Amino acid sequence: MEHSAPTAPAEEPGGRDGGRGDGTGGGRTSRRWVKPVVIFLLIAIPAGYLYISAMQSRSGSTTKRQEAVSKGLEEGWPSKVQRRIYGMTVPAYATDVAHYETNSWRSSSLYLQFTTTRKKFDKWLKQVGTNPAALQDGRITIDEDEAATVGWEFGSGHHWKGTVREQDKPKPNFQITANMDNPDHPQVFVISTTTP
């Protein structure tokens, strides 16, 4: 009685390992998690960077304001670029000169203070587009929040004079307040603000 030779089992397409070629038998299953992880990382990493950047920007703005209050204004004249942008000048030989700049998406401001002679102050007023007659007794043109940015205080018991010079964009607007306790040497506080 003849016995037929055993037939070999048919190979799966692509060979015994199903076309995986790695002999592990579980490659396709083990790689299923890769796609979801990659998608998650592509979304999470940029979102994380945006969040960190926003927090740093917010923190930096707060820190800059706190430093201005604690340290006061920066001593010395504003740079030439700042003076040009804000239409600001400083009288020759002025003393106690200090400045501080703030920037936001809505507007940018340059805070400036100096002490000068009455004659040079009058000339300075004309240079910024106003005149001594525009100064009003008792008028403080810089509000408390603005003053707090750099630690200015405009208390009672002083002879204040002030005026505002408004111009069409993109020219800056000026808020000018002067301490005239010593009329021969006024102490001037001014904020020049530009709006895009």
Coordinates of N, CA, C and O in Angstrom, one line a residue:
M1 N 0.9 -1.2 0.0 CA 0.0 0.0 0.0 C 0.9 1.2 0.0 O 1.8 1.4 0.8
E2 N 0.6 2.1 -1.0 CA 1.5 3.2 -1.1 C 1.0 4.3 -0.2 O -0.2 4.5 0.0
H3 N 2.0 5.0 0.4 CA 1.7 6.1 1.2 C 2.1 7.4 0.5 O 3.3 7.5 0.0
S4 N 1.2 8.3 0.4 CA 1.6 9.6 -0.2 C 2.4 10.5 0.7 O 2.3 10.4 1.9
A5 N 3.4 11.1 0.1 CA 4.3 12.0 0.9 C 3.5 13.1 1.5 O 2.6 13.7 0.9
P6 N 3.8 13.5 2.7 CA 3.1 14.6 3.4 C 3.3 15.9 2.6 O 4.4 16.1 2.1
T7 N 2.2 16.6 2.4 CA 2.4 17.9 1.7 C 2.7 19.0 2.6 O 2.2 19.1 3.8
A8 N 3.6 19.8 2.2 CA 4.1 21.0 3.0 C 3.0 22.0 3.1 O 2.3 22.2 2.1
P9 N 2.8 22.6 4.2 CA 1.8 23.7 4.3 C 2.1 24.8 3.4 O 3.3 25.2 3.2
A10 N 1.1 25.4 2.9 CA 1.3 26.5 1.9 C 1.9 27.7 2.7 O 1.4 28.0 3.8
E11 N 2.9 28.4 2.1 CA 3.4 29.5 2.7 C 2.5 30.7 2.5 O 1.8 30.9 1.5
E12 N 2.5 31.6 3.5 CA 1.7 32.8 3.5 C 2.4 33.7 2.4 O 3.6 33.6 2.2
P13 N 1.6 34.6 1.8 CA 2.2 35.5 0.9 C 3.3 36.3 1.5 O 3.1 36.8 2.6
G14 N 4.4 36.4 0.8 CA 5.5 37.2 1.3 C 6.4 36.4 2.2 O 7.3 36.9 2.8
G15 N 6.2 35.1 2.3 CA 7.1 34.2 3.1 C 6.4 33.8 4.4 O 5.3 34.1 4.7
R16 N 7.2 33.1 5.2 CA 6.6 32.5 6.5 C 6.2 33.6 7.5 O 5.4 33.3 8.3
D17 N 6.9 34.7 7.4 CA 6.6 35.7 8.5 C 5.6 36.7 8.0 O 5.5 37.8 8.6
G18 N 4.8 36.4 7.0 CA 3.8 37.3 6.6 C 4.3 38.5 5.9 O 3.6 39.6 5.9
G19 N 5.5 38.6 5.4 CA 6.0 39.7 4.7 C 6.6 40.7 5.7 O 7.1 41.8 5.3
R20 N 6.7 40.4 7.0 CA 7.3 41.3 7.9 C 8.8 41.3 7.8 O 9.5 42.3 8.1
G21 N 9.3 40.1 7.6 CA 10.8 40.0 7.3 C 11.6 40.2 8.6 O 12.8 40.1 8.5
D22 N 11.0 40.4 9.8 CA 11.8 40.5 11.0 C 11.8 39.3 11.9 O 12.5 39.3 12.9
G23 N 10.9 38.3 11.5 CA 10.8 37.1 12.3 C 10.3 37.2 13.6 O 10.3 36.3 14.4
T24 N 9.8 38.4 14.0 CA 9.3 38.6 15.4 C 7.8 38.2 15.5 O 7.4 37.8 16.6
G25 N 7.1 38.3 14.4 CA 5.7 37.9 14.5 C 4.8 38.9 15.0 O 3.6 38.7 15.0
G26 N 5.3 40.0 15.6 CA 4.4 41.0 16.2 C 4.7 42.4 15.8 O 4.3 43.4 16.5
G27 N 5.5 42.6 14.7 CA 6.0 44.0 14.3 C 4.8 44.9 14.0 O 4.9 46.1 14.5
R28 N 3.8 44.5 13.3 CA 2.8 45.4 12.9 C 2.0 45.9 14.1 O 1.7 47.0 14.2
T29 N 1.7 45.0 15.0 CA 1.0 45.3 16.2 C 1.8 46.3 17.1 O 1.3 47.2 17.6
S30 N 3.1 46.0 17.2 CA 3.9 46.8 18.1 C 4.1 48.2 17.6 O 4.5 49.1 18.3
R31 N 3.8 48.4 16.3 CA 4.0 49.8 15.7 C 2.7 50.6 15.7 O 2.7 51.7 15.2
R32 N 1.6 50.0 16.1 CA 0.4 50.8 16.0 C 0.4 52.0 16.9 O -0.3 53.0 16.6
W33 N 1.1 52.0 18.0 CA 1.1 53.2 18.9 C 2.0 54.3 18.4 O 1.8 55.4 18.8
V34 N 2.8 54.1 17.4 CA 3.7 55.1 16.9 C 3.0 56.3 16.3 O 3.2 57.5 16.6
K35 N 2.0 56.1 15.5 CA 1.2 57.2 14.8 C 0.5 58.1 15.8 O 0.7 59.3 15.7
P36 N -0.2 57.5 16.8 CA -0.9 58.4 17.8 C 0.1 59.2 18.6 O -0.1 60.4 18.9
V37 N 1.2 58.6 18.9 CA 2.3 59.3 19.7 C 2.8 60.5 18.9 O 3.0 61.6 19.4
V38 N 3.2 60.2 17.6 CA 3.7 61.3 16.8 C 2.7 62.4 16.6 O 3.1 63.6 16.7
I39 N 1.4 62.1 16.4 CA 0.4 63.2 16.3 C 0.3 64.0 17.6 O 0.2 65.2 17.6
F40 N 0.3 63.3 18.7 CA 0.2 63.9 20.0 C 1.4 64.9 20.2 O 1.2 66.1 20.6
L41 N 2.6 64.5 19.8 CA 3.8 65.3 20.0 C 3.7 66.5 19.1 O 4.2 67.6 19.5
L42 N 3.3 66.3 17.8 CA 3.2 67.4 16.9 C 2.2 68.5 17.4 O 2.4 69.7 17.1
I43 N 1.2 68.1 18.2 CA 0.3 69.1 18.7 C 0.8 69.6 20.0 O 0.7 70.8 20.3
A44 N 1.2 68.8 20.9 CA 1.6 69.2 22.3 C 2.8 70.1 22.3 O 2.8 71.0 23.1
I45 N 3.8 69.8 21.6 CA 5.1 70.5 21.7 C 4.9 72.0 21.3 O 5.2 72.9 22.0
P46 N 4.3 72.3 20.1 CA 4.1 73.7 19.7 C 3.1 74.4 20.8 O 3.4 75.5 21.1
A47 N 2.1 73.7 21.2 CA 1.2 74.3 22.2 C 1.9 74.6 23.5 O 1.7 75.7 24.1
G48 N 2.8 73.7 23.9 CA 3.6 74.0 25.1 C 4.5 75.2 24.9 O 4.6 76.0 25.8
Y49 N 5.2 75.3 23.8 CA 6.0 76.4 23.5 C 5.2 77.7 23.5 O 5.7 78.8 24.1
L50 N 4.0 77.7 22.9 CA 3.2 78.9 22.9 C 2.8 79.3 24.3 O 2.8 80.5 24.7
Y51 N 2.5 78.4 25.2 CA 2.1 78.6 26.5 C 3.2 79.2 27.3 O 3.1 80.2 28.0
I52 N 4.4 78.6 27.2 CA 5.6 79.1 27.9 C 6.0 80.5 27.5 O 6.3 81.4 28.3
S53 N 5.9 80.7 26.2 CA 6.2 82.0 25.6 C 5.3 83.1 26.2 O 5.7 84.2 26.5
A54 N 4.0 82.8 26.2 CA 3.0 83.7 26.7 C 3.2 84.0 28.2 O 3.2 85.2 28.6
M55 N 3.5 83.0 29.0 CA 3.8 83.2 30.4 C 5.1 84.1 30.6 O 5.1 84.9 31.5
Q56 N 6.1 83.8 29.8 CA 7.3 84.6 29.9 C 7.1 86.0 29.5 O 7.6 86.9 30.2
S57 N 6.3 86.3 28.5 CA 6.0 87.6 28.1 C 5.2 88.4 29.1 O 5.5 89.5 29.5
R58 N 4.2 87.7 29.7 CA 3.4 88.3 30.8 C 4.3 88.6 32.0 O 4.2 89.6 32.6
S59 N 5.1 87.6 32.3 CA 6.0 87.8 33.5 C 7.0 88.9 33.2 O 7.3 89.7 34.1
G60 N 7.5 88.9 32.0 CA 8.5 90.0 31.7 C 8.0 91.3 31.7 O 8.6 92.3 32.2
S61 N 6.7 91.5 31.3 CA 6.1 92.8 31.4 C 5.9 93.3 32.8 O 6.1 94.4 33.2
T62 N 5.4 92.3 33.6 CA 5.2 92.6 35.0 C 6.5 92.9 35.7 O 6.6 93.9 36.5
T63 N 7.5 92.1 35.4 CA 8.8 92.3 36.0 C 9.4 93.7 35.6 O 10.0 94.4 36.4
K64 N 9.3 94.1 34.3 CA 9.8 95.3 33.9 C 9.1 96.5 34.6 O 9.8 97.4 35.0
R65 N 7.8 96.4 34.8 CA 7.1 97.4 35.5 C 7.6 97.5 37.0 O 7.8 98.6 37.5
Q66 N 7.7 96.3 37.6 CA 8.2 96.3 39.0 C 9.6 96.9 39.1 O 9.9 97.6 40.1
E67 N 10.5 96.6 38.2 CA 11.8 97.1 38.2 C 11.8 98.6 38.1 O 12.6 99.3 38.7
A68 N 10.9 99.1 37.2 CA 10.9 100.6 37.0 C 10.5 101.3 38.3 O 11.0 102.3 38.7
V69 N 9.5 100.7 39.0 CA 9.1 101.3 40.3 C 10.2 101.2 41.3 O 10.4 102.2 42.1
S70 N 10.8 100.0 41.4 CA 11.8 99.9 42.5 C 13.1 100.6 42.2 O 13.7 101.1 43.1
K71 N 13.5 100.7 40.9 CA 14.8 101.3 40.6 C 14.6 102.8 40.1 O 15.6 103.5 40.1
G72 N 13.4 103.1 39.8 CA 13.2 104.5 39.2 C 13.6 104.5 37.8 O 13.9 103.5 37.1
L73 N 13.6 105.7 37.2 CA 14.0 105.9 35.8 C 15.5 105.7 35.6 O 16.3 105.7 36.6
E74 N 15.8 105.4 34.4 CA 17.2 105.3 34.0 C 17.9 106.7 33.9 O 17.4 107.5 33.2
E75 N 19.0 106.8 34.6 CA 19.6 108.1 34.5 C 20.2 108.4 33.1 O 20.6 107.5 32.4
G76 N 20.2 109.7 32.8 CA 20.8 110.1 31.5 C 19.7 110.4 30.4 O 18.5 110.2 30.6
W77 N 20.2 110.9 29.3 CA 19.4 111.3 28.2 C 18.9 110.0 27.5 O 19.6 109.0 27.4
P78 N 17.7 110.1 26.9 CA 17.2 109.1 26.0 C 18.2 109.0 24.8 O 18.9 110.0 24.5
S79 N 18.2 107.9 24.1 CA 19.1 107.7 22.9 C 18.6 108.7 21.8 O 17.4 109.1 21.8
K80 N 19.4 108.8 20.8 CA 19.0 109.7 19.6 C 17.8 109.1 18.9 O 16.9 109.8 18.5
V81 N 17.8 107.7 18.8 CA 16.6 107.1 18.2 C 15.4 107.3 19.0 O 14.3 107.7 18.4
Q82 N 15.4 107.2 20.3 CA 14.3 107.5 21.1 C 13.8 108.9 21.0 O 12.6 109.2 20.9
R83 N 14.7 109.8 21.0 CA 14.4 111.3 20.9 C 13.7 111.6 19.6 O 12.8 112.4 19.5
R84 N 14.2 110.9 18.5 CA 13.6 111.1 17.2 C 12.2 110.5 17.2 O 11.2 111.1 16.7
I85 N 12.0 109.3 17.6 CA 10.7 108.6 17.6 C 9.7 109.4 18.4 O 8.5 109.5 18.0
Y86 N 10.1 109.8 19.6 CA 9.1 110.5 20.5 C 9.1 112.0 20.4 O 8.4 112.7 21.1
G87 N 9.8 112.5 19.4 CA 9.8 114.0 19.2 C 10.3 114.7 20.4 O 9.8 115.8 20.7
M88 N 11.2 114.1 21.1 CA 11.6 114.7 22.4 C 13.0 115.3 22.4 O 13.9 114.7 21.7
T89 N 13.2 116.4 23.1 CA 14.5 117.0 23.2 C 14.8 117.2 24.7 O 13.8 117.1 25.5
V90 N 16.0 117.4 25.0 CA 16.3 117.8 26.4 C 17.1 119.0 26.4 O 18.1 119.2 25.6
P91 N 16.8 120.0 27.2 CA 17.5 121.3 27.2 C 19.0 121.1 27.5 O 19.4 120.2 28.3
A92 N 19.9 121.8 26.8 CA 21.3 121.7 27.1 C 21.6 122.1 28.6 O 20.9 122.9 29.2
Y93 N 22.5 121.3 29.1 CA 22.9 121.5 30.5 C 21.8 121.2 31.6 O 21.9 121.7 32.7
A94 N 20.7 120.5 31.2 CA 19.7 120.2 32.1 C 20.3 119.2 33.2 O 21.2 118.5 32.9
T95 N 19.7 119.2 34.3 CA 20.2 118.3 35.4 C 19.1 117.4 35.8 O 17.9 117.5 35.4
D96 N 19.4 116.4 36.6 CA 18.5 115.3 37.0 C 17.7 114.7 35.9 O 16.5 114.4 36.0
V97 N 18.4 114.5 34.8 CA 17.8 113.9 33.6 C 17.7 112.4 33.7 O 18.6 111.7 34.1
A98 N 16.5 111.9 33.5 CA 16.2 110.5 33.6 C 15.1 110.1 32.6 O 14.2 111.0 32.3
H99 N 15.0 108.9 32.2 CA 14.0 108.5 31.3 C 13.6 107.0 31.4 O 14.3 106.2 32.1
Y100 N 12.5 106.6 30.8 CA 12.0 105.2 30.9 C 11.1 105.0 29.7 O 10.2 105.9 29.4
E101 N 11.2 103.9 29.0 CA 10.4 103.6 27.8 C 9.5 102.4 28.1 O 9.9 101.4 28.7
T102 N 8.2 102.5 27.7 CA 7.3 101.4 27.7 C 6.8 101.1 26.3 O 6.6 102.0 25.5
N103 N 6.5 99.8 26.0 CA 6.0 99.5 24.7 C 4.9 98.4 24.8 O 5.0 97.5 25.7
S104 N 3.9 98.6 24.1 CA 2.8 97.6 24.0 C 2.3 97.6 22.5 O 2.7 98.4 21.7
W105 N 1.4 96.7 22.2 CA 0.9 96.6 20.9 C -0.1 97.8 20.6 O -0.3 98.1 19.4
R106 N -0.5 98.5 21.6 CA -1.4 99.6 21.4 C -0.7 100.9 21.3 O -1.1 101.8 20.5
S107 N 0.4 101.1 22.1 CA 1.1 102.4 22.1 C 2.4 102.2 22.7 O 2.7 101.2 23.4
S108 N 3.3 103.2 22.5 CA 4.6 103.2 23.1 C 4.8 104.6 23.8 O 4.4 105.6 23.2
S109 N 5.4 104.6 24.9 CA 5.6 105.9 25.6 C 7.0 106.1 26.1 O 7.7 105.1 26.5
L110 N 7.5 107.3 26.2 CA 8.8 107.7 26.7 C 8.5 108.6 27.9 O 7.9 109.7 27.7
Y111 N 8.9 108.2 29.1 CA 8.8 109.1 30.3 C 10.1 109.8 30.4 O 11.2 109.2 30.3
L112 N 10.1 111.1 30.7 CA 11.3 111.9 30.8 C 11.1 112.9 31.9 O 10.1 113.5 32.0
Q113 N 12.2 113.1 32.6 CA 12.2 114.2 33.6 C 13.5 114.9 33.5 O 14.6 114.4 33.1
F114 N 13.5 116.2 33.9 CA 14.7 117.0 33.9 C 14.5 118.3 34.6 O 13.3 118.7 34.8
T115 N 15.5 118.9 35.1 CA 15.4 120.3 35.7 C 16.3 121.2 34.9 O 17.4 120.9 34.5
T116 N 15.7 122.4 34.6 CA 16.4 123.3 33.7 C 16.1 124.7 34.2 O 15.5 125.0 35.2
T117 N 16.5 125.7 33.4 CA 16.2 127.1 33.8 C 14.9 127.5 33.1 O 14.4 126.8 32.2
R118 N 14.3 128.6 33.6 CA 13.0 129.0 33.1 C 13.1 129.3 31.6 O 12.2 129.0 30.8
K119 N 14.2 130.0 31.3 CA 14.3 130.4 29.9 C 14.4 129.2 29.0 O 13.8 129.2 27.9
K120 N 15.2 128.2 29.4 CA 15.4 127.0 28.6 C 14.1 126.2 28.5 O 13.8 125.5 27.5
F121 N 13.4 126.2 29.6 CA 12.1 125.5 29.7 C 11.1 126.1 28.7 O 10.4 125.4 27.9
D122 N 11.1 127.5 28.6 CA 10.2 128.1 27.7 C 10.6 127.8 26.2 O 9.7 127.5 25.4
K123 N 11.9 127.7 26.0 CA 12.3 127.4 24.6 C 12.0 125.9 24.3 O 11.6 125.6 23.2
W124 N 12.1 125.0 25.3 CA 11.8 123.6 25.1 C 10.3 123.4 24.8 O 9.9 122.6 23.9
L125 N 9.5 124.2 25.5 CA 8.0 124.1 25.2 C 7.7 124.4 23.7 O 6.9 123.8 23.1
K126 N 8.4 125.4 23.2 CA 8.2 125.8 21.8 C 8.7 124.7 20.9 O 8.1 124.5 19.8
Q127 N 9.8 124.1 21.3 CA 10.3 123.0 20.4 C 9.4 121.8 20.3 O 9.4 121.1 19.3
V128 N 8.6 121.5 21.4 CA 7.7 120.4 21.3 C 6.3 120.8 20.8 O 5.3 120.1 20.8
G129 N 6.2 122.1 20.3 CA 4.9 122.5 19.7 C 3.9 123.2 20.6 O 2.7 123.3 20.2
T130 N 4.3 123.7 21.8 CA 3.4 124.4 22.6 C 4.1 125.7 23.1 O 5.1 126.1 22.5
N131 N 3.7 126.3 24.2 CA 4.3 127.5 24.6 C 4.0 127.8 26.1 O 3.1 127.1 26.7
P132 N 4.7 128.6 26.8 CA 4.6 128.9 28.2 C 3.1 129.3 28.6 O 2.7 128.9 29.6
A133 N 2.5 130.0 27.7 CA 1.1 130.5 28.0 C 0.1 129.3 28.1 O -1.0 129.5 28.7
A134 N 0.5 128.2 27.5 CA -0.4 127.0 27.5 C -0.4 126.3 28.9 O -1.3 125.5 29.2
L135 N 0.6 126.6 29.7 CA 0.7 125.9 31.0 C -0.4 126.5 31.9 O -0.6 127.7 32.1
Q136 N -1.2 125.6 32.6 CA -2.3 126.0 33.5 C -1.9 125.7 34.9 O -1.4 124.6 35.3
D137 N -2.1 126.7 35.8 CA -1.8 126.6 37.2 C -2.6 125.5 37.8 O -3.8 125.3 37.6
G138 N -1.9 124.6 38.6 CA -2.6 123.6 39.4 C -2.9 122.4 38.5 O -3.5 121.4 39.0
R139 N -2.6 122.4 37.3 CA -2.9 121.2 36.4 C -1.8 120.2 36.4 O -0.7 120.5 36.1
I140 N -2.2 118.9 36.7 CA -1.3 117.8 36.6 C -1.8 116.9 35.5 O -2.9 116.3 35.6
T141 N -1.1 116.8 34.5 CA -1.6 116.1 33.3 C -1.2 114.6 33.2 O -1.6 113.9 32.3
I142 N -0.5 114.1 34.2 CA 0.0 112.7 34.3 C -0.8 112.1 35.4 O -0.7 112.5 36.6
D143 N -1.6 111.0 35.1 CA -2.5 110.4 36.1 C -1.7 109.5 37.0 O -0.5 109.2 36.8
E144 N -2.3 109.1 38.1 CA -1.7 108.3 39.1 C -1.1 107.0 38.6 O 0.0 106.6 39.0
D145 N -1.8 106.3 37.7 CA -1.3 105.0 37.2 C 0.0 105.2 36.4 O 0.9 104.5 36.5
E146 N -0.1 106.3 35.5 CA 1.1 106.6 34.7 C 2.3 106.9 35.6 O 3.4 106.5 35.4
A147 N 2.0 107.8 36.6 CA 3.1 108.2 37.5 C 3.7 107.0 38.3 O 4.9 106.9 38.5
A148 N 2.8 106.1 38.7 CA 3.3 104.9 39.4 C 4.2 104.0 38.6 O 5.0 103.3 39.2
T149 N 4.1 104.1 37.3 CA 5.0 103.3 36.5 C 6.4 103.5 36.7 O 7.3 102.6 36.6
V150 N 6.8 104.8 37.0 CA 8.2 105.1 37.2 C 8.4 105.7 38.6 O 9.5 106.3 38.9
G151 N 7.4 105.7 39.5 CA 7.6 106.2 40.9 C 7.5 107.7 41.0 O 7.9 108.2 42.0
W152 N 6.9 108.4 40.1 CA 6.6 109.8 40.2 C 5.5 110.0 41.2 O 4.5 109.3 41.3
E153 N 5.6 111.1 42.0 CA 4.5 111.5 42.9 C 4.2 113.0 42.7 O 5.1 113.8 42.7
F154 N 3.0 113.3 42.5 CA 2.5 114.7 42.3 C 1.6 115.1 43.4 O 0.4 115.2 43.3
G155 N 2.2 115.2 44.6 CA 1.4 115.5 45.8 C 1.0 117.0 45.9 O 1.5 117.9 45.2
S156 N 0.2 117.2 46.9 CA -0.2 118.6 47.2 C 0.9 119.4 47.9 O 1.9 118.8 48.3
G157 N 0.7 120.7 48.0 CA 1.7 121.5 48.6 C 2.8 122.0 47.7 O 3.8 122.5 48.1
H158 N 2.6 121.7 46.4 CA 3.6 122.2 45.4 C 2.9 123.0 44.3 O 1.7 122.9 44.2
H159 N 3.7 123.8 43.7 CA 3.1 124.7 42.6 C 3.3 124.0 41.3 O 4.3 124.0 40.7
W160 N 2.2 123.3 40.9 CA 2.2 122.5 39.6 C 1.6 123.4 38.5 O 0.7 124.1 38.6
K161 N 2.2 123.2 37.3 CA 1.6 123.7 36.1 C 1.7 122.6 35.0 O 2.6 121.8 35.0
G162 N 0.7 122.6 34.1 CA 0.7 121.5 33.1 C 0.0 121.9 31.9 O -0.9 122.8 31.8
T163 N 0.3 121.1 30.8 CA -0.4 121.2 29.5 C -0.3 119.9 28.8 O 0.5 119.1 29.1
V164 N -1.2 119.8 27.8 CA -1.2 118.6 26.9 C -1.1 119.1 25.5 O -1.8 120.0 25.1
R165 N -0.2 118.4 24.8 CA 0.0 118.7 23.4 C -0.4 117.5 22.5 O 0.2 116.5 22.6
E166 N -1.6 117.6 21.8 CA -2.1 116.5 21.0 C -1.8 116.8 19.6 O -2.0 117.9 19.1
Q167 N -1.4 115.7 18.9 CA -1.1 115.8 17.4 C -1.7 114.6 16.7 O -2.1 113.6 17.3
D168 N -1.9 114.8 15.4 CA -2.4 113.7 14.6 C -1.4 112.6 14.5 O -0.1 112.9 14.5
K169 N -1.9 111.4 14.4 CA -1.0 110.2 14.2 C -0.2 110.4 12.9 O -0.7 110.9 12.0
P170 N 1.0 109.9 12.9 CA 1.8 109.1 13.9 C 2.6 110.0 14.8 O 3.4 109.5 15.6
K171 N 2.4 111.3 14.8 CA 3.1 112.2 15.6 C 2.7 112.0 17.1 O 1.6 111.6 17.4
P172 N 3.7 112.1 18.0 CA 3.4 111.8 19.4 C 2.6 112.9 20.1 O 2.5 114.0 19.7
N173 N 1.9 112.5 21.2 CA 1.2 113.4 22.1 C 2.1 113.6 23.3 O 2.8 112.7 23.8
F174 N 2.0 114.8 23.9 CA 2.8 115.1 25.1 C 1.9 115.4 26.3 O 1.0 116.2 26.1
Q175 N 2.2 114.9 27.4 CA 1.6 115.3 28.7 C 2.8 115.9 29.5 O 3.7 115.2 29.9
I176 N 2.6 117.2 29.8 CA 3.7 117.9 30.4 C 3.2 118.5 31.7 O 2.2 119.1 31.8
T177 N 4.0 118.2 32.8 CA 3.7 118.7 34.1 C 5.0 119.2 34.7 O 6.0 118.5 34.6
A178 N 5.0 120.4 35.3 CA 6.2 121.0 35.8 C 6.0 121.4 37.2 O 4.9 122.0 37.6
N179 N 7.0 121.2 38.1 CA 7.0 121.7 39.4 C 7.6 123.0 39.4 O 8.8 123.1 39.1
M180 N 6.9 124.1 39.7 CA 7.3 125.4 39.7 C 7.6 126.0 41.0 O 7.5 127.2 41.2
D181 N 7.9 125.1 42.0 CA 8.2 125.7 43.4 C 9.4 126.7 43.3 O 9.4 127.7 44.0
N182 N 10.4 126.4 42.4 CA 11.4 127.3 42.1 C 11.2 127.7 40.7 O 11.7 127.1 39.8
P183 N 10.6 128.9 40.5 CA 10.2 129.3 39.1 C 11.4 129.5 38.2 O 11.3 129.4 37.0
D184 N 12.6 129.7 38.8 CA 13.8 129.9 38.0 C 14.4 128.6 37.5 O 15.2 128.6 36.6
H185 N 14.1 127.5 38.2 CA 14.6 126.2 37.8 C 13.5 125.1 37.9 O 13.4 124.3 38.9
P186 N 12.5 125.2 37.0 CA 11.4 124.2 37.0 C 11.9 122.8 36.8 O 12.9 122.5 36.1
Q187 N 11.2 121.9 37.5 CA 11.5 120.4 37.4 C 10.3 119.9 36.5 O 9.2 120.0 36.8
V188 N 10.7 119.3 35.3 CA 9.8 119.0 34.3 C 9.6 117.5 34.2 O 10.5 116.7 34.2
F189 N 8.3 117.1 34.1 CA 7.9 115.7 33.9 C 7.1 115.6 32.6 O 6.1 116.3 32.5
V190 N 7.5 114.7 31.7 CA 6.7 114.6 30.5 C 6.6 113.2 30.0 O 7.6 112.4 30.2
I191 N 5.5 112.9 29.4 CA 5.3 111.6 28.8 C 5.0 111.8 27.3 O 4.0 112.5 27.0
S192 N 5.8 111.3 26.4 CA 5.5 111.3 25.0 C 5.0 110.0 24.6 O 5.6 108.9 24.8
T193 N 3.8 110.0 23.9 CA 3.2 108.7 23.6 C 2.9 108.7 22.1 O 2.3 109.6 21.5
T194 N 3.3 107.6 21.4 CA 3.0 107.3 20.0 C 2.1 106.2 19.9 O 2.1 105.2 20.6
T195 N 1.2 106.3 18.9 CA 0.2 105.2 18.6 C 0.3 104.9 17.1 O 0.2 105.8 16.3
P196 N 0.5 103.6 16.8 CA 0.6 103.2 15.4 C -0.6 103.6 14.6 O -1.7 103.6 15.1

